[in-house]
Structures are given as structure tokens and as C-alpha cells.
């Protein structure tokens, strides 16, 4: 009734954390409680140190790399890395490489004190190492064992004699088989290197030098049959642009130079209001040179000439048969003309 069960499992604690441990075979890392239970480090620094200890050698752990993985900001991650450096868990040094490049070497320590003793330096104190001569032997107090819970008072159990364990039979060693020499594998012939196709040389870029002369601007169009009346109408058109578009104020010299272009538009059948709308529509917000804008639009927006209409041949009355036929000159029709050529009498209509 009161016999103590020696093989009974221990009772879980009534309060506090309860560990449910499962034996791991892969995907784990061995951490030191010096880091995970450090009282002077923040939780962010402890988490960063634990993450860095679990990474394989050669993995990059820059501030931007860590900020891309975790939700903390770059400033918070930089502060956590500085905490790890101050307490000796992390060391970052800059090394010069060839070609003027500089690389950062990062060293992570799971036991800073042991690493310092091995390197002949003291522990880290406020971010600086203390020399060995300034410190004496470090005595680490061992944790006191917790006292076992006192058993509840009860009747003393009778001593039960433990059965003697029978000696286990020693297995006889099995005879090892003689190793059979493996046949030597013939070396495989090396494959011939494939010919690398030569890349064609890039074509030269035809880029003009910065000092190359600019091509001359296109000439201003002009009328095919200029007249004084056509030039006068074009001048009036240019001088009157400021009435509807105040930004287009032209000088007399500008009007004189732009008159042939407007005359070419009027010669091609454009109405004056259509010319004014095409030249002054949607100007830029800050118009500094209206004459240059008008010259560009007179050249770029020049309408095509009107198609030439087919000439109309008038009607004529035949002198012999009085029939109507088309001809530019009076005379006889084709039938009367053939009759005259054959010597026959012309066909006359009766009165």
C-alpha cells in the first residue's frame, strides 16, 4: 500500500514551463545558455545571436540581409548586432582585398570567455577586451543542487530483496569475411572539348561626335504661283494672330520671313480661319519665341495640294449633221469627218 514505486515517472511541476523534448536527428543546432539566458542582452540581440549561431559557415549576415528576412527594421537589427559585439558574441573586422576592395569578416562566438582564453586575451568589458595580466583566475560557482522533495510520512516499507541479475552470455565473435579485391575500373576517355563558337564582333555604333555639325533646318515652303494679292493676304493673316491668340505677337521682320509659308497654305485651298486655328492651337505654357513655333508648324503641318480637276471639253454642233459632239474647236463630228474622207455626201438632217 505504501510501497514507493522506484520506476514510476517523475511528476511534472505544478507551475512554470514544462519541456516536451523529442530527440532530434537533423535540423538542429547546439546553443549555449550563456547566450540564450544572458541577463544583459535584449531579446532582439539574443534572437539574432541564436539565428547567427544556427547558420552554416559562409552565410552572409549583413544588416540588409537580416532586415529582408525578419520584420524588424535595419536600425533595430544594427542595435542588436552592436549588443552582441559589446558582450563578445560577435566580432566584425574589415579586411582589404585586391583591387582596392574592402570586405567585412564576421566571427560568431558561442563561448566568448573560452575563446578569449584560447586567444590569450581577456573577456569583453564594455566592448573592449581586458588583458590577461589584469585579471586573476576566474572561479565559476557551480549551481547548487535542488533538494529532493521530502517523502510523505507513512509506514516504513519492508525491504524487498533485489533479484540477482543473471550474467548475459557473451556472443562469440563472427568470422570476418575476407575482402574481395574490387576490379580496377578503366578510366573513362575524356570527352573532347566542344568548339566554342566565336561571337561576332558588335557592329560599330554610328553615333556622331559631340562636335559634329547639325543638319540645316528644312526650308520654309512657298507658293508655286506667287502674287501680290496672295502675299498681302498672308501678311494680314500673320499680323492678325494676336487678336485671337495674344501670345503670338510678331515683329515686322518675323511677318516678312513667314509670309511665304502662309501664302503656300492659302494657295493650297486652306481658309484663313483654318490657317489661324492650325498655327495657334494648343501653344506651350511658356511661349518665348512665337516666330520659331509658327515656322515649325508651317513646315510640319503643311497640307497637301488640292488634286487637279480633269479639264471639261465643251460641246460643239456638227456643221454637217448638226449633232452635238465634244471638242475644243468647232467642226464636224467623227461620222461626218469619215464621210468627207471617203468622198461621200455628208448626212444632213431634214429641216
Short mmCIF file of C-alpha atoms in Angstrom, two decimals:
data_model
loop_
_atom_site.label_atom_id
_atom_site.label_comp_id
_atom_site.label_asym_id
_atom_site.label_seq_id
_atom_site.Cartn_x
_atom_site.Cartn_y
_atom_site.Cartn_z
CA UNK A 1 0.00 0.00 0.00
CA UNK A 2 2.75 2.45 0.95
CA UNK A 3 5.45 0.92 -1.25
CA UNK A 4 7.44 3.55 -3.15
CA UNK A 5 7.49 2.95 -6.90
CA UNK A 6 11.10 3.35 -7.92
CA UNK A 7 10.43 3.14 -11.67
CA UNK A 8 7.43 5.49 -11.65
CA UNK A 9 7.84 8.62 -13.86
CA UNK A 10 8.58 11.93 -12.17
CA UNK A 11 5.65 14.23 -11.62
CA UNK A 12 5.61 17.32 -13.85
CA UNK A 13 5.96 20.60 -12.00
CA UNK A 14 2.71 22.16 -10.91
CA UNK A 15 3.74 25.59 -12.26
CA UNK A 16 6.22 27.05 -14.73
CA UNK A 17 7.33 25.77 -18.09
CA UNK A 18 7.06 22.09 -18.95
CA UNK A 19 9.53 20.82 -21.58
CA UNK A 20 8.23 18.30 -24.10
CA UNK A 21 11.53 17.19 -25.61
CA UNK A 22 11.76 14.98 -28.69
CA UNK A 23 15.09 13.57 -29.80
CA UNK A 24 16.22 15.33 -32.96
CA UNK A 25 18.34 13.74 -35.67
CA UNK A 26 18.62 16.66 -38.12
CA UNK A 27 17.73 20.33 -38.47
CA UNK A 28 19.02 21.49 -35.08
CA UNK A 29 21.89 23.49 -33.62
CA UNK A 30 23.59 23.31 -30.20
CA UNK A 31 23.28 26.62 -28.35
CA UNK A 32 24.97 27.83 -25.16
CA UNK A 33 22.92 29.10 -22.25
CA UNK A 34 25.46 31.92 -21.94
CA UNK A 35 23.67 33.47 -24.90
CA UNK A 36 20.09 32.28 -24.50
CA UNK A 37 19.94 33.20 -20.77
CA UNK A 38 22.14 36.31 -20.83
CA UNK A 39 20.74 38.91 -18.44
CA UNK A 40 22.37 41.98 -20.06
CA UNK A 41 21.24 41.29 -23.64
CA UNK A 42 17.88 42.26 -25.08
CA UNK A 43 15.57 39.65 -26.55
CA UNK A 44 16.30 41.02 -30.02
CA UNK A 45 20.05 40.55 -29.53
CA UNK A 46 19.53 37.04 -28.09
CA UNK A 47 17.35 36.13 -31.07
CA UNK A 48 19.89 37.50 -33.55
CA UNK A 49 22.73 35.64 -31.82
CA UNK A 50 20.74 32.39 -31.83
CA UNK A 51 19.91 32.82 -35.53
CA UNK A 52 23.55 33.56 -36.42
CA UNK A 53 24.78 30.52 -34.44
CA UNK A 54 22.35 28.28 -36.37
CA UNK A 55 23.60 29.41 -39.79
CA UNK A 56 26.24 27.44 -41.71
CA UNK A 57 29.70 28.91 -42.19
CA UNK A 58 29.99 31.31 -45.09
CA UNK A 59 26.40 32.61 -44.95
CA UNK A 60 26.04 36.40 -45.26
CA UNK A 61 24.57 38.15 -42.19
CA UNK A 62 24.65 41.81 -43.14
CA UNK A 63 22.11 44.26 -41.78
CA UNK A 64 20.20 44.46 -45.08
CA UNK A 65 20.20 40.65 -45.42
CA UNK A 66 18.74 40.19 -41.92
CA UNK A 67 16.22 43.01 -42.43
CA UNK A 68 14.95 41.23 -45.55
CA UNK A 69 14.29 38.05 -43.50
CA UNK A 70 12.86 39.41 -40.23
CA UNK A 71 10.19 42.08 -39.68
CA UNK A 72 12.46 44.30 -37.53
CA UNK A 73 13.88 47.47 -39.06
CA UNK A 74 17.50 47.94 -40.09
CA UNK A 75 18.08 50.29 -37.12
CA UNK A 76 16.82 47.69 -34.61
CA UNK A 77 18.93 44.91 -36.19
CA UNK A 78 22.02 47.16 -36.15
CA UNK A 79 21.44 47.88 -32.43
CA UNK A 80 21.13 44.12 -31.70
CA UNK A 81 24.38 43.39 -33.55
CA UNK A 82 26.14 46.10 -31.54
CA UNK A 83 24.94 44.48 -28.31
CA UNK A 84 26.38 41.14 -29.41
CA UNK A 85 29.70 42.85 -30.21
CA UNK A 86 29.82 44.59 -26.82
CA UNK A 87 29.42 41.28 -24.97
CA UNK A 88 31.85 39.34 -27.16
CA UNK A 89 29.40 37.09 -29.02
CA UNK A 90 30.13 38.77 -32.35
CA UNK A 91 33.19 40.36 -33.91
CA UNK A 92 33.26 42.27 -37.19
CA UNK A 93 36.51 43.40 -38.80
CA UNK A 94 37.29 44.95 -42.18
CA UNK A 95 39.87 43.34 -44.46
CA UNK A 96 41.36 44.80 -47.60
CA UNK A 97 41.14 42.68 -50.75
CA UNK A 98 42.86 43.06 -54.06
CA UNK A 99 41.78 45.78 -56.42
CA UNK A 100 41.02 48.32 -53.70
CA UNK A 101 38.02 46.38 -52.33
CA UNK A 102 37.14 46.06 -48.65
CA UNK A 103 35.29 43.07 -47.14
CA UNK A 104 33.76 42.61 -43.68
CA UNK A 105 34.84 39.48 -41.76
CA UNK A 106 32.28 38.35 -39.19
CA UNK A 107 33.10 35.92 -36.35
CA UNK A 108 30.42 34.45 -34.07
CA UNK A 109 31.38 33.02 -30.62
CA UNK A 110 29.24 30.60 -28.60
CA UNK A 111 31.60 30.91 -25.58
CA UNK A 112 33.34 34.30 -25.61
CA UNK A 113 35.32 33.68 -22.39
CA UNK A 114 36.76 30.38 -23.61
CA UNK A 115 37.60 31.89 -27.00
CA UNK A 116 39.34 34.81 -25.26
CA UNK A 117 41.42 32.44 -23.07
CA UNK A 118 42.40 30.41 -26.11
CA UNK A 119 43.45 33.58 -27.96
CA UNK A 120 45.35 34.90 -24.92
CA UNK A 121 43.07 37.88 -24.34
CA UNK A 122 40.72 38.78 -21.53
CA UNK A 123 36.96 38.86 -21.57
CA UNK A 124 34.99 41.64 -23.17
CA UNK A 125 34.11 44.53 -20.86
CA UNK A 126 32.06 47.44 -22.36
CA UNK A 127 33.09 46.49 -25.88
CA UNK A 128 36.88 46.20 -25.03
CA UNK A 129 38.94 43.15 -24.15
CA UNK A 130 40.67 43.05 -20.77
CA UNK A 131 44.31 41.82 -20.89
CA UNK A 132 45.12 38.56 -19.12
CA UNK A 133 47.53 40.22 -16.64
CA UNK A 134 44.76 42.39 -15.22
CA UNK A 135 42.57 39.50 -14.12
CA UNK A 136 43.05 36.55 -11.83
CA UNK A 137 41.67 33.07 -12.07
CA UNK A 138 38.01 33.06 -12.81
CA UNK A 139 36.02 30.89 -10.44
CA UNK A 140 32.67 29.93 -11.83
CA UNK A 141 30.35 28.93 -8.96
CA UNK A 142 28.63 25.66 -9.60
CA UNK A 143 24.84 25.75 -9.26
CA UNK A 144 23.63 24.32 -6.00
CA UNK A 145 21.61 21.13 -6.47
CA UNK A 146 17.99 21.47 -5.58
CA UNK A 147 17.00 19.43 -2.52
CA UNK A 148 14.90 16.41 -3.23
CA UNK A 149 11.30 16.68 -2.04
CA UNK A 150 10.80 15.02 1.32
CA UNK A 151 8.62 11.91 1.09
CA UNK A 152 5.32 11.98 2.86
CA UNK A 153 5.36 10.21 6.26
CA UNK A 154 3.94 6.72 6.17
CA UNK A 155 4.62 3.21 7.23
CA UNK A 156 8.13 2.09 6.51
CA UNK A 157 8.12 -0.41 3.65
CA UNK A 158 9.58 -3.80 4.17
CA UNK A 159 12.90 -4.28 2.39
CA UNK A 160 12.43 -6.24 -0.77
CA UNK A 161 15.45 -8.32 -1.78
CA UNK A 162 16.62 -7.38 -5.22
CA UNK A 163 16.93 -10.36 -7.59
CA UNK A 164 20.42 -11.10 -8.74
CA UNK A 165 20.98 -10.30 -12.38
CA UNK A 166 21.94 -13.27 -14.45
CA UNK A 167 25.16 -12.87 -16.38
CA UNK A 168 24.49 -12.21 -20.02
CA UNK A 169 26.06 -14.71 -22.41
CA UNK A 170 29.00 -13.30 -24.31
CA UNK A 171 28.38 -13.67 -28.06
CA UNK A 172 31.08 -15.38 -29.99
CA UNK A 173 32.86 -13.14 -32.46
CA UNK A 174 31.82 -13.83 -36.01
CA UNK A 175 34.49 -14.55 -38.53
CA UNK A 176 35.07 -11.55 -40.74
CA UNK A 177 34.83 -12.36 -44.46
CA UNK A 178 37.97 -11.90 -46.43
CA UNK A 179 37.81 -8.73 -48.50
CA UNK A 180 37.44 -9.38 -52.18
CA UNK A 181 39.61 -7.08 -54.26
CA UNK A 182 37.47 -4.90 -56.46
CA UNK A 183 38.36 -4.82 -60.14
CA UNK A 184 40.05 -1.66 -61.16
CA UNK A 185 37.78 0.47 -63.27
CA UNK A 186 39.15 1.56 -66.58
CA UNK A 187 39.49 5.32 -66.82
CA UNK A 188 36.78 6.79 -68.95
CA UNK A 189 38.03 8.64 -72.01
CA UNK A 190 37.93 12.35 -71.56
CA UNK A 191 35.34 13.97 -73.82
CA UNK A 192 36.70 16.22 -76.47
CA UNK A 193 36.01 19.86 -75.75
CA UNK A 194 33.26 21.24 -77.89
CA UNK A 195 34.34 24.09 -80.14
CA UNK A 196 33.16 27.36 -78.74
CA UNK A 197 31.52 29.41 -81.48
CA UNK A 198 33.15 32.74 -81.90
CA UNK A 199 30.84 35.61 -81.11
CA UNK A 200 30.52 38.08 -83.96
CA UNK A 201 32.08 41.41 -83.32
CA UNK A 202 29.50 44.03 -82.42
CA UNK A 203 28.66 46.41 -85.19
CA UNK A 204 30.07 49.89 -84.70
CA UNK A 205 27.55 52.39 -83.40
CA UNK A 206 27.09 55.23 -85.77
CA UNK A 207 26.95 57.99 -83.20
CA UNK A 208 28.02 61.43 -84.39
CA UNK A 209 30.70 63.13 -82.32
CA UNK A 210 29.53 65.89 -79.99
CA UNK A 211 31.22 68.47 -82.23
CA UNK A 212 29.55 67.23 -85.45
CA UNK A 213 27.76 70.00 -87.38
CA UNK A 214 23.97 69.95 -87.09
CA UNK A 215 21.97 69.46 -90.27
CA UNK A 216 20.41 72.67 -91.59
CA UNK A 217 16.71 73.18 -90.82
CA UNK A 218 14.24 72.43 -93.63
CA UNK A 219 13.36 75.42 -95.78
CA UNK A 220 10.10 77.29 -95.39
CA UNK A 221 7.55 76.35 -98.08
CA UNK A 222 6.45 78.93 -100.65
CA UNK A 223 3.65 79.29 -103.22
CA UNK A 224 4.05 77.87 -106.71
CA UNK A 225 2.50 80.98 -108.38
CA UNK A 226 3.15 83.90 -106.02
CA UNK A 227 1.10 87.06 -106.48
CA UNK A 228 0.93 90.38 -104.64
CA UNK A 229 -2.65 89.69 -103.52
CA UNK A 230 -1.65 86.28 -102.11
CA UNK A 231 1.30 87.78 -100.18
CA UNK A 232 -0.86 90.63 -98.87
CA UNK A 233 -3.47 88.14 -97.57
CA UNK A 234 -0.74 86.10 -95.88
CA UNK A 235 0.72 89.22 -94.20
CA UNK A 236 -2.70 90.23 -92.90
CA UNK A 237 -3.19 86.70 -91.57
CA UNK A 238 0.08 86.80 -89.58
CA UNK A 239 -0.42 90.32 -88.26
CA UNK A 240 -3.93 89.47 -87.02
CA UNK A 241 -2.97 86.37 -84.99
CA UNK A 242 -2.63 88.41 -81.78
CA UNK A 243 -6.33 89.31 -81.88
CA UNK A 244 -7.40 85.75 -81.04
CA UNK A 245 -4.08 84.46 -79.60
CA UNK A 246 -2.35 87.19 -77.54
CA UNK A 247 0.78 85.07 -77.10
CA UNK A 248 1.53 85.25 -80.85
CA UNK A 249 2.88 88.81 -81.10
CA UNK A 250 5.17 89.06 -84.13
CA UNK A 251 7.55 91.75 -85.28
CA UNK A 252 7.61 93.17 -88.82
CA UNK A 253 10.73 91.13 -89.58
CA UNK A 254 9.02 87.92 -88.37
CA UNK A 255 5.97 88.64 -90.55
CA UNK A 256 8.19 89.29 -93.60
CA UNK A 257 10.04 85.97 -93.14
CA UNK A 258 6.89 83.89 -92.52
CA UNK A 259 4.73 85.34 -95.34
CA UNK A 260 5.82 82.76 -97.99
CA UNK A 261 4.81 79.84 -95.72
CA UNK A 262 1.30 81.22 -95.06
CA UNK A 263 0.94 82.05 -98.77
CA UNK A 264 1.70 78.39 -99.60
CA UNK A 265 -1.10 77.30 -97.23
CA UNK A 266 -3.58 79.75 -98.78
CA UNK A 267 -2.58 78.65 -102.30
CA UNK A 268 -3.40 75.05 -101.40
CA UNK A 269 -7.03 75.92 -100.62
CA UNK A 270 -6.85 76.49 -96.83
CA UNK A 271 -9.33 79.02 -95.46
CA UNK A 272 -7.90 81.87 -93.32
CA UNK A 273 -9.73 80.72 -90.17
CA UNK A 274 -8.40 77.17 -90.67
CA UNK A 275 -4.85 78.52 -91.06
CA UNK A 276 -5.19 80.59 -87.86
CA UNK A 277 -6.55 77.63 -85.86
CA UNK A 278 -3.82 75.22 -87.05
CA UNK A 279 -0.98 77.66 -86.25
CA UNK A 280 -2.16 78.87 -82.82
CA UNK A 281 -3.90 75.76 -81.40
CA UNK A 282 -2.60 74.40 -78.04
CA UNK A 283 0.54 76.55 -77.57
CA UNK A 284 3.04 75.70 -74.78
CA UNK A 285 2.51 77.23 -71.34
CA UNK A 286 5.62 79.40 -71.60
CA UNK A 287 5.97 80.61 -75.19
CA UNK A 288 9.19 82.58 -75.59
CA UNK A 289 9.70 82.51 -79.38
CA UNK A 290 6.34 82.51 -81.21
CA UNK A 291 8.00 83.03 -84.60
CA UNK A 292 10.02 79.79 -84.23
CA UNK A 293 6.89 77.86 -83.28
CA UNK A 294 4.99 79.26 -86.29
CA UNK A 295 7.87 78.38 -88.63
CA UNK A 296 7.95 74.80 -87.29
CA UNK A 297 4.19 74.39 -87.71
CA UNK A 298 4.17 75.92 -91.19
CA UNK A 299 6.72 73.27 -92.25
CA UNK A 300 5.48 70.23 -90.28
CA UNK A 301 1.72 70.74 -90.80
CA UNK A 302 1.78 71.84 -94.44
CA UNK A 303 -1.37 70.43 -96.11
CA UNK A 304 -1.06 68.62 -99.47
CA UNK A 305 -2.10 70.48 -102.64
CA UNK A 306 -5.62 70.02 -103.94
CA UNK A 307 -5.99 67.42 -106.70
CA UNK A 308 -6.12 68.90 -110.19
CA UNK A 309 -9.62 68.58 -111.70
CA UNK A 310 -9.92 66.97 -115.13
CA UNK A 311 -10.49 69.58 -117.89
CA UNK A 312 -14.05 69.77 -119.20
CA UNK A 313 -14.30 69.59 -123.03
CA UNK A 314 -17.15 71.82 -124.34
CA UNK A 315 -19.94 70.62 -126.64
CA UNK A 316 -19.91 71.63 -130.32
CA UNK A 317 -22.59 71.30 -133.07
CA UNK A 318 -21.55 69.45 -136.20
CA UNK A 319 -21.56 71.69 -139.26
CA UNK A 320 -22.94 68.91 -141.48
CA UNK A 321 -25.43 66.91 -139.38
CA UNK A 322 -25.96 69.47 -136.62
CA UNK A 323 -25.38 66.85 -133.99
CA UNK A 324 -23.65 67.67 -130.69
CA UNK A 325 -20.14 66.39 -130.03
CA UNK A 326 -17.35 67.31 -127.61
CA UNK A 327 -14.40 69.14 -128.99
CA UNK A 328 -12.28 72.11 -128.07
CA UNK A 329 -12.78 73.63 -131.57
CA UNK A 330 -15.89 73.77 -133.77
CA UNK A 331 -16.11 71.49 -136.83
CA UNK A 332 -17.72 68.23 -137.80
CA UNK A 333 -18.36 65.08 -135.77
CA UNK A 334 -16.44 61.87 -136.30
CA UNK A 335 -19.06 60.31 -138.63
CA UNK A 336 -19.22 63.33 -140.93
CA UNK A 337 -15.48 63.58 -140.89
CA UNK A 338 -15.14 59.93 -142.03
CA UNK A 339 -17.74 60.57 -144.77
CA UNK A 340 -15.82 63.57 -146.04
CA UNK A 341 -12.66 61.48 -146.11
CA UNK A 342 -14.34 58.78 -148.23
CA UNK A 343 -15.82 61.37 -150.67
CA UNK A 344 -19.44 60.60 -149.77
CA UNK A 345 -22.05 63.23 -149.31
CA UNK A 346 -22.48 64.41 -145.77
CA UNK A 347 -25.53 63.33 -143.86
CA UNK A 348 -27.84 66.30 -143.38
CA UNK A 349 -30.79 66.40 -141.13
CA UNK A 350 -34.08 67.47 -142.67
CA UNK A 351 -35.31 70.89 -141.76
#
